[in-house]
Amino acid sequence: MAPHSERRPFLVHTSRLRRAVGSRSHEVRRGVIDDLACSGSAVPAHAQVEADVVLESVVGGVSVTGTVRAPWTGTCRRCLEPAGDTIEVEVREHFTEGGDGQETYPLCEGELDLEPMVRDAVLLELPQAPLCRQGCLGICPTCGVNRNEEACRCRPERDERWAALDVLREPS
Ligand SMILES: [Zn+2]
């Protein structure tokens, strides 16, 4: 890999692509992007984020469609054990000369940097309230037992009240 693409792995040269409307190129780029985090989870430091995209030259710019993938880790909101998985986000974005600061990303002097798009896609998709698994049973509020690991002997009505509270706390 050339030294320059090591530093900016998401930078794509577009001069050739842009010679004809309709030209396409498939790019798979991987690299580390710093500070990908939300309140509930984060992409681990030094973890590789991947963009697997098709660039197409269109009138006035370049359209980018494909998939962005990133590993994440966090703490399960119910049992407080470590949680983690990989997010996979479909992207469909436009890059225009200089960008418009809102809907499109910038394209300048024959270069297009996918990194801001990848960053935005990952930040939108990182779970705010992760679960270690679908249907995690959480910690019993009465006896403190991790109910994924052992059965809780507390009275069932306590469990139901807790379940109702848990629903209230779920953002979705
Ligand atoms: Zn859990």
Coordinates of N, CA and C and ligand atoms in Angstrom, one line a residue, residues 75-83 130-133 135-139 146 148, ligand 1:
T75 N -21.8 -2.0 27.1 CA -22.2 -2.7 28.3 C -23.7 -2.9 28.2
C76 N -24.1 -4.2 28.4 CA -25.5 -4.5 28.3 C -26.3 -3.7 29.3
R77 N -27.4 -3.1 28.8 CA -28.2 -2.2 29.6 C -29.0 -3.0 30.7
R78 N -29.1 -4.3 30.5 CA -29.9 -5.1 31.5 C -29.1 -5.8 32.5
C79 N -28.0 -6.5 32.0 CA -27.2 -7.3 32.9 C -25.9 -6.7 33.2
L80 N -25.5 -5.6 32.6 CA -24.3 -4.9 32.8 C -23.0 -5.7 32.4
E81 N -23.2 -6.8 31.7 CA -22.1 -7.6 31.2 C -21.6 -7.0 29.9
P82 N -20.4 -7.3 29.4 CA -20.0 -6.7 28.1 C -20.9 -7.2 27.0
A83 N -21.1 -6.3 26.0 CA -21.9 -6.6 24.9 C -21.1 -6.1 23.6
P130 N -27.3 -0.9 24.3 CA -27.0 -2.2 23.8 C -27.5 -3.4 24.7
L131 N -27.7 -4.5 24.1 CA -28.0 -5.7 24.8 C -26.9 -6.7 24.5
C132 N -26.6 -7.6 25.5 CA -25.6 -8.6 25.2 C -26.1 -9.7 24.3
R133 N -27.4 -9.8 24.3 CA -28.1 -10.8 23.4 C -29.6 -10.4 23.3
G135 N -33.2 -10.7 24.2 CA -33.9 -11.4 25.3 C -33.0 -11.6 26.5
C136 N -32.0 -10.7 26.7 CA -31.2 -10.8 27.9 C -32.2 -10.7 29.1
L137 N -32.0 -11.5 30.1 CA -32.9 -11.5 31.3 C -32.6 -10.5 32.3
G138 N -31.4 -10.0 32.3 CA -31.0 -8.9 33.2 C -30.7 -9.4 34.6
I139 N -30.6 -8.4 35.5 CA -30.3 -8.7 36.9 C -31.6 -8.6 37.7
N146 N -27.8 -12.5 38.4 CA -27.8 -12.4 36.9 C -28.7 -13.5 36.4
N148 N -29.5 -14.5 33.5 CA -29.0 -15.3 32.4 C -28.2 -16.5 32.9
Ligands
ZN1 ZN -27.3 -8.8 29.1

